[in-house]
């Protein structure tokens, strides 16, 4: 069993677990590295439960014992992404080993695998559920920070062609998210967030939960902070052979969501898109193919006359005298 599947199972059964076993489950969800690295007795001590409770927790999850829980987490830890600095070193080494073409091939092949993972039936069903939630929502807030912000922006931009309920949350200027002050039950927050999570994204999402907003998260793990805050998680891998995490799969998920929302939308989507497109042309946003290109040739540089340049730098004595006399 992979850790993602294990965590999903724990979260689904969490509310029905007996008291002490629920405490053990909470510890396992919140301390995945400890589960992989520490002994069962030490984990039980830190969780504040008897060691036998850890075993009973594993059995509630359909496993023979707690060693299997630790093995699941150890395997996930071995596959966990390395910090950016270490990944940059790996990238440089791969360039030496396989060259530019090899690195490019690895990048594109990894992206293709990620997109195929997003297209599995279970994840597509979650996409459909998210689209249904958004069609029924009063307002749709979009939140992402740093590399995730362009994904939130793209979702909001595409949706705005036919739906005015979308609100892009932007904390530029340190003003927080004033657009969320009216958030209430019936609203949906779409948040894109990967580890390490931006602090203000976690805090804004928790605020939304307190207002009764339904949270849909695009992220790479069921166990991270943003997923634990979400009502619905759209698992989207982000690992890359390069030093950075890729947001290409997140873009694909958001664009798919817009397509699904358009298909479920009760309004006249085609007419709305046509009106938006016409207004953008009227505003001069796009460049018309029939327009002449603006000047783009660099001006020809005239080489200065060496003699003139020398005179300008070292004026003659006569010139100095005349200047004094003047």
Short mmCIF file of C-alpha atoms in Angstrom, two decimals:
data_model
loop_
_atom_site.label_atom_id
_atom_site.label_comp_id
_atom_site.label_asym_id
_atom_site.label_seq_id
_atom_site.Cartn_x
_atom_site.Cartn_y
_atom_site.Cartn_z
CA UNK A 1 0.00 0.00 0.00
CA UNK A 2 1.33 3.45 -0.88
CA UNK A 3 1.33 6.14 1.76
CA UNK A 4 -1.16 8.30 -0.18
CA UNK A 5 -3.66 5.42 -0.12
CA UNK A 6 -2.94 4.71 3.54
CA UNK A 7 -3.49 8.35 4.57
CA UNK A 8 -6.70 8.52 2.56
CA UNK A 9 -7.98 5.44 4.39
CA UNK A 10 -7.05 6.89 7.80
CA UNK A 11 -8.82 10.17 7.05
CA UNK A 12 -11.93 8.36 5.86
CA UNK A 13 -12.16 6.30 9.08
CA UNK A 14 -10.83 8.94 11.47
CA UNK A 15 -14.13 10.07 13.00
CA UNK A 16 -15.21 6.47 13.73
CA UNK A 17 -11.99 5.44 15.50
CA UNK A 18 -12.09 4.81 19.28
CA UNK A 19 -10.55 7.49 21.52
CA UNK A 20 -6.96 6.32 22.03
CA UNK A 21 -6.71 4.84 18.56
CA UNK A 22 -7.82 8.20 17.17
CA UNK A 23 -4.98 9.84 19.11
CA UNK A 24 -2.56 7.38 17.51
CA UNK A 25 -4.02 8.09 14.08
CA UNK A 26 -3.62 11.83 14.60
CA UNK A 27 0.02 11.34 15.55
CA UNK A 28 0.67 9.24 12.44
CA UNK A 29 -0.93 11.84 10.15
CA UNK A 30 0.96 14.75 11.74
CA UNK A 31 4.41 13.13 12.12
CA UNK A 32 5.11 11.04 9.00
CA UNK A 33 8.90 11.26 9.36
CA UNK A 34 8.77 10.09 12.98
CA UNK A 35 6.66 7.11 11.91
CA UNK A 36 9.39 6.08 9.46
CA UNK A 37 12.37 6.74 11.72
CA UNK A 38 11.40 6.18 15.36
CA UNK A 39 10.60 2.96 17.18
CA UNK A 40 6.98 2.12 17.88
CA UNK A 41 7.52 2.55 21.64
CA UNK A 42 9.02 6.02 21.17
CA UNK A 43 6.15 7.04 18.91
CA UNK A 44 3.63 5.77 21.45
CA UNK A 45 5.39 7.76 24.18
CA UNK A 46 5.27 10.95 22.11
CA UNK A 47 1.64 10.34 21.16
CA UNK A 48 0.74 9.74 24.82
CA UNK A 49 -0.73 6.24 24.33
CA UNK A 50 0.38 2.69 25.26
CA UNK A 51 2.45 0.86 22.59
CA UNK A 52 -0.36 -1.67 22.16
CA UNK A 53 -2.59 1.15 20.91
CA UNK A 54 -0.27 1.68 17.94
CA UNK A 55 -0.65 -1.98 17.02
CA UNK A 56 -4.44 -1.82 17.36
CA UNK A 57 -4.45 1.28 15.15
CA UNK A 58 -2.57 -0.61 12.43
CA UNK A 59 -5.04 -3.50 12.68
CA UNK A 60 -7.97 -1.09 12.37
CA UNK A 61 -6.39 -0.04 9.07
CA UNK A 62 -6.33 -3.65 7.89
CA UNK A 63 -2.62 -4.24 8.47
CA UNK A 64 -1.06 -7.13 10.48
CA UNK A 65 0.90 -4.83 12.76
CA UNK A 66 2.60 -1.47 13.21
CA UNK A 67 5.75 -2.57 11.38
CA UNK A 68 3.73 -2.37 8.17
CA UNK A 69 2.74 1.23 8.99
CA UNK A 70 6.40 2.12 9.51
CA UNK A 71 7.38 0.38 6.26
CA UNK A 72 4.81 2.37 4.28
CA UNK A 73 6.17 5.63 5.69
CA UNK A 74 9.80 4.61 5.23
CA UNK A 75 9.19 3.93 1.53
CA UNK A 76 7.52 7.33 1.13
CA UNK A 77 10.40 9.05 2.92
CA UNK A 78 12.93 7.50 0.55
CA UNK A 79 10.96 8.96 -2.37
CA UNK A 80 10.41 12.38 -0.77
CA UNK A 81 11.77 15.40 -2.64
CA UNK A 82 15.18 16.70 -1.62
CA UNK A 83 15.68 20.38 -0.73
CA UNK A 84 16.26 22.71 -3.70
CA UNK A 85 20.00 22.97 -3.08
CA UNK A 86 20.53 19.21 -3.18
CA UNK A 87 18.28 18.88 -6.22
CA UNK A 88 20.30 21.54 -8.04
CA UNK A 89 23.44 19.49 -7.40
CA UNK A 90 21.68 16.42 -8.81
CA UNK A 91 20.64 18.39 -11.89
CA UNK A 92 24.21 19.54 -12.58
CA UNK A 93 25.42 15.95 -12.20
CA UNK A 94 22.74 14.69 -14.62
CA UNK A 95 23.83 17.29 -17.18
CA UNK A 96 27.33 15.86 -17.01
CA UNK A 97 26.05 12.29 -17.24
CA UNK A 98 23.41 12.50 -19.99
CA UNK A 99 23.82 15.96 -21.56
CA UNK A 100 21.23 18.57 -22.46
CA UNK A 101 19.14 16.24 -24.61
CA UNK A 102 19.04 13.62 -21.88
CA UNK A 103 17.91 16.11 -19.22
CA UNK A 104 15.25 17.51 -21.58
CA UNK A 105 13.95 14.00 -22.28
CA UNK A 106 13.80 13.17 -18.56
CA UNK A 107 11.87 16.36 -17.84
CA UNK A 108 9.29 15.78 -20.57
CA UNK A 109 8.88 12.09 -19.77
CA UNK A 110 8.30 12.90 -16.09
CA UNK A 111 5.64 15.46 -17.03
CA UNK A 112 3.91 12.91 -19.25
CA UNK A 113 3.83 10.43 -16.35
CA UNK A 114 2.40 13.07 -14.01
CA UNK A 115 -0.38 13.93 -16.47
CA UNK A 116 -1.26 10.26 -16.88
CA UNK A 117 -1.52 9.95 -13.08
CA UNK A 118 -3.94 12.88 -12.95
CA UNK A 119 -6.09 11.12 -15.58
CA UNK A 120 -6.75 7.96 -13.54
CA UNK A 121 -10.49 7.22 -13.01
CA UNK A 122 -10.49 7.96 -9.26
CA UNK A 123 -8.83 11.34 -9.74
CA UNK A 124 -11.07 12.24 -12.67
CA UNK A 125 -14.09 11.55 -10.46
CA UNK A 126 -12.69 13.96 -7.88
CA UNK A 127 -12.29 16.55 -10.63
CA UNK A 128 -15.92 16.08 -11.58
CA UNK A 129 -16.97 16.45 -7.93
CA UNK A 130 -14.96 19.67 -7.63
CA UNK A 131 -16.58 21.04 -10.79
CA UNK A 132 -20.06 20.27 -9.43
CA UNK A 133 -19.22 22.04 -6.17
CA UNK A 134 -18.08 25.12 -8.06
CA UNK A 135 -21.11 25.25 -10.34
CA UNK A 136 -23.33 25.23 -7.24
CA UNK A 137 -21.24 27.81 -5.35
CA UNK A 138 -22.25 31.38 -4.60
CA UNK A 139 -18.67 32.60 -5.12
CA UNK A 140 -15.41 30.89 -6.09
CA UNK A 141 -12.24 32.17 -4.46
CA UNK A 142 -8.89 31.31 -6.08
CA UNK A 143 -5.71 31.26 -3.98
CA UNK A 144 -2.10 30.46 -4.74
CA UNK A 145 1.25 31.95 -3.72
CA UNK A 146 4.66 32.18 -5.39
CA UNK A 147 4.92 29.48 -8.09
CA UNK A 148 1.29 28.47 -7.48
CA UNK A 149 -0.06 31.98 -8.10
CA UNK A 150 0.05 31.71 -11.93
CA UNK A 151 -2.09 28.56 -11.67
CA UNK A 152 -4.73 30.37 -9.60
CA UNK A 153 -4.52 33.32 -12.01
CA UNK A 154 -5.05 31.09 -15.05
CA UNK A 155 -8.09 29.42 -13.49
CA UNK A 156 -9.63 32.78 -12.60
CA UNK A 157 -8.81 34.26 -16.02
CA UNK A 158 -10.37 31.42 -18.00
CA UNK A 159 -13.44 31.21 -15.77
CA UNK A 160 -14.00 34.97 -16.08
CA UNK A 161 -14.83 34.54 -19.79
CA UNK A 162 -18.23 33.10 -18.85
CA UNK A 163 -18.63 33.32 -15.06
CA UNK A 164 -18.37 36.44 -12.88
CA UNK A 165 -18.39 34.58 -9.54
CA UNK A 166 -14.64 33.94 -9.53
CA UNK A 167 -12.44 36.10 -7.26
CA UNK A 168 -8.63 35.96 -7.42
CA UNK A 169 -7.06 36.47 -3.99
CA UNK A 170 -3.85 38.50 -4.14
CA UNK A 171 -1.96 39.66 -1.05
CA UNK A 172 0.12 42.23 -2.95
CA UNK A 173 1.05 45.16 -0.74
CA UNK A 174 0.55 43.22 2.47
CA UNK A 175 -3.15 44.05 2.65
CA UNK A 176 -4.18 40.47 3.32
CA UNK A 177 -7.25 39.22 1.49
CA UNK A 178 -9.98 41.87 1.89
CA UNK A 179 -12.07 40.12 -0.76
CA UNK A 180 -12.59 37.29 1.71
CA UNK A 181 -14.27 39.44 4.34
CA UNK A 182 -17.69 38.46 2.99
CA UNK A 183 -16.86 34.75 2.68
CA UNK A 184 -19.70 32.57 3.92
CA UNK A 185 -21.28 29.13 3.63
CA UNK A 186 -22.11 28.43 0.00
CA UNK A 187 -18.75 29.75 -1.20
CA UNK A 188 -15.87 27.61 -2.48
CA UNK A 189 -12.13 28.24 -2.12
CA UNK A 190 -9.84 26.65 -4.70
CA UNK A 191 -6.33 26.70 -3.23
CA UNK A 192 -3.14 25.55 -4.97
CA UNK A 193 -0.39 24.78 -2.49
CA UNK A 194 2.68 22.54 -2.38
CA UNK A 195 5.30 21.87 0.27
CA UNK A 196 6.79 23.94 1.77
CA UNK A 197 3.46 25.74 2.13
CA UNK A 198 3.32 29.54 2.23
CA UNK A 199 2.26 30.57 5.73
CA UNK A 200 -0.36 33.10 4.62
CA UNK A 201 -1.99 30.48 2.35
CA UNK A 202 -2.46 28.11 5.30
CA UNK A 203 -3.79 30.92 7.47
CA UNK A 204 -6.16 32.22 4.77
CA UNK A 205 -7.47 28.70 4.16
CA UNK A 206 -8.09 28.16 7.87
CA UNK A 207 -9.94 31.49 7.94
CA UNK A 208 -12.10 30.34 5.03
CA UNK A 209 -12.93 27.11 6.86
CA UNK A 210 -14.03 29.12 9.91
CA UNK A 211 -16.43 31.07 7.68
CA UNK A 212 -18.02 27.85 6.46
CA UNK A 213 -16.39 27.94 3.01
CA UNK A 214 -15.89 24.62 1.21
CA UNK A 215 -12.19 24.15 0.47
CA UNK A 216 -10.87 22.34 -2.61
CA UNK A 217 -7.10 21.88 -2.60
CA UNK A 218 -4.74 21.12 -5.46
CA UNK A 219 -1.66 19.63 -3.81
CA UNK A 220 0.69 16.65 -3.89
CA UNK A 221 -0.17 14.85 -0.64
CA UNK A 222 -3.18 13.90 1.45
CA UNK A 223 -1.08 14.35 4.60
CA UNK A 224 0.22 17.91 4.20
CA UNK A 225 -1.27 20.92 5.98
CA UNK A 226 -3.40 22.23 3.12
CA UNK A 227 -4.92 18.79 2.49
CA UNK A 228 -5.88 18.42 6.14
CA UNK A 229 -7.73 21.73 5.88
CA UNK A 230 -9.50 20.78 2.65
CA UNK A 231 -12.88 19.13 2.19
CA UNK A 232 -11.73 17.75 -1.17
CA UNK A 233 -8.15 17.16 -2.31
CA UNK A 234 -7.16 16.95 -5.97
CA UNK A 235 -3.86 15.08 -5.82
CA UNK A 236 -1.48 16.52 -8.39
CA UNK A 237 2.17 15.40 -8.49
CA UNK A 238 4.89 18.02 -8.68
CA UNK A 239 8.22 16.16 -8.56
CA UNK A 240 10.69 17.18 -11.24
CA UNK A 241 14.18 16.05 -12.32
CA UNK A 242 15.16 19.71 -12.03
CA UNK A 243 15.71 21.63 -8.79
CA UNK A 244 12.18 23.10 -8.81
CA UNK A 245 8.76 21.53 -8.41
CA UNK A 246 6.72 21.56 -11.60
CA UNK A 247 3.28 23.23 -11.72
CA UNK A 248 2.45 21.84 -15.19
CA UNK A 249 0.08 19.15 -13.79
CA UNK A 250 -1.63 21.81 -11.63
CA UNK A 251 -2.22 23.92 -14.75
CA UNK A 252 -3.72 20.87 -16.45
CA UNK A 253 -6.05 20.23 -13.50
CA UNK A 254 -7.24 23.85 -13.40
CA UNK A 255 -7.85 24.00 -17.14
CA UNK A 256 -9.76 20.71 -16.96
CA UNK A 257 -11.86 22.12 -14.12
CA UNK A 258 -12.78 25.14 -16.24
CA UNK A 259 -13.80 22.86 -19.11
CA UNK A 260 -15.98 20.77 -16.77
CA UNK A 261 -17.56 23.87 -15.21
CA UNK A 262 -18.35 25.22 -18.69
CA UNK A 263 -20.13 21.98 -19.55
CA UNK A 264 -22.17 21.98 -16.33
CA UNK A 265 -22.89 25.71 -16.24
CA UNK A 266 -26.60 26.62 -16.43
CA UNK A 267 -25.96 29.83 -18.40
CA UNK A 268 -25.26 30.40 -22.09
CA UNK A 269 -21.52 29.79 -21.96
CA UNK A 270 -20.94 30.20 -25.69
CA UNK A 271 -22.62 33.62 -25.77
CA UNK A 272 -20.76 34.80 -22.67
CA UNK A 273 -17.39 33.76 -24.07
CA UNK A 274 -18.17 35.50 -27.37
CA UNK A 275 -19.09 38.73 -25.54
CA UNK A 276 -15.93 38.64 -23.44
CA UNK A 277 -13.81 38.02 -26.50
CA UNK A 278 -15.41 40.92 -28.39
CA UNK A 279 -14.83 43.31 -25.48
CA UNK A 280 -11.18 42.33 -25.23
CA UNK A 281 -10.75 43.12 -28.93
CA UNK A 282 -12.54 46.43 -28.39
CA UNK A 283 -10.19 47.31 -25.54
CA UNK A 284 -7.20 46.64 -27.78
CA UNK A 285 -5.85 43.87 -25.56
CA UNK A 286 -4.76 41.66 -28.46
CA UNK A 287 -2.61 42.40 -31.50
CA UNK A 288 -4.46 42.05 -34.80
CA UNK A 289 -2.75 39.92 -37.43
CA UNK A 290 -3.62 42.52 -40.07
CA UNK A 291 -1.74 45.28 -38.21
CA UNK A 292 1.67 46.40 -39.37
CA UNK A 293 4.46 45.47 -37.01
CA UNK A 294 5.98 48.28 -34.97
CA UNK A 295 9.56 49.31 -35.73
CA UNK A 296 11.88 46.59 -34.50
CA UNK A 297 15.15 47.02 -36.41
CA UNK A 298 17.99 48.28 -34.23
CA UNK A 299 19.32 51.67 -35.42
CA UNK A 300 22.63 51.55 -37.21
CA UNK A 301 25.43 52.65 -34.94
CA UNK A 302 27.80 55.32 -36.33
CA UNK A 303 31.39 54.77 -35.30
CA UNK A 304 32.93 57.96 -33.87
CA UNK A 305 35.88 59.59 -35.68
CA UNK A 306 39.00 58.69 -33.65
CA UNK A 307 40.47 62.17 -34.22
CA UNK A 308 37.33 63.90 -32.98
CA UNK A 309 37.11 61.58 -30.03
CA UNK A 310 40.74 62.38 -29.12
CA UNK A 311 40.09 66.11 -29.33
CA UNK A 312 37.00 65.82 -27.19
CA UNK A 313 38.93 63.96 -24.52
CA UNK A 314 42.17 66.01 -24.75
CA UNK A 315 41.38 69.59 -25.91
CA UNK A 316 44.25 71.59 -27.40
CA UNK A 317 46.12 74.23 -25.41
CA UNK A 318 44.75 76.96 -27.66
CA UNK A 319 41.24 75.83 -26.95
CA UNK A 320 41.94 76.00 -23.23
CA UNK A 321 43.38 79.52 -23.53
CA UNK A 322 40.43 80.76 -25.54
CA UNK A 323 38.10 79.27 -23.03
CA UNK A 324 39.89 81.13 -20.25
CA UNK A 325 39.79 84.36 -22.19
CA UNK A 326 36.13 83.99 -22.91
#
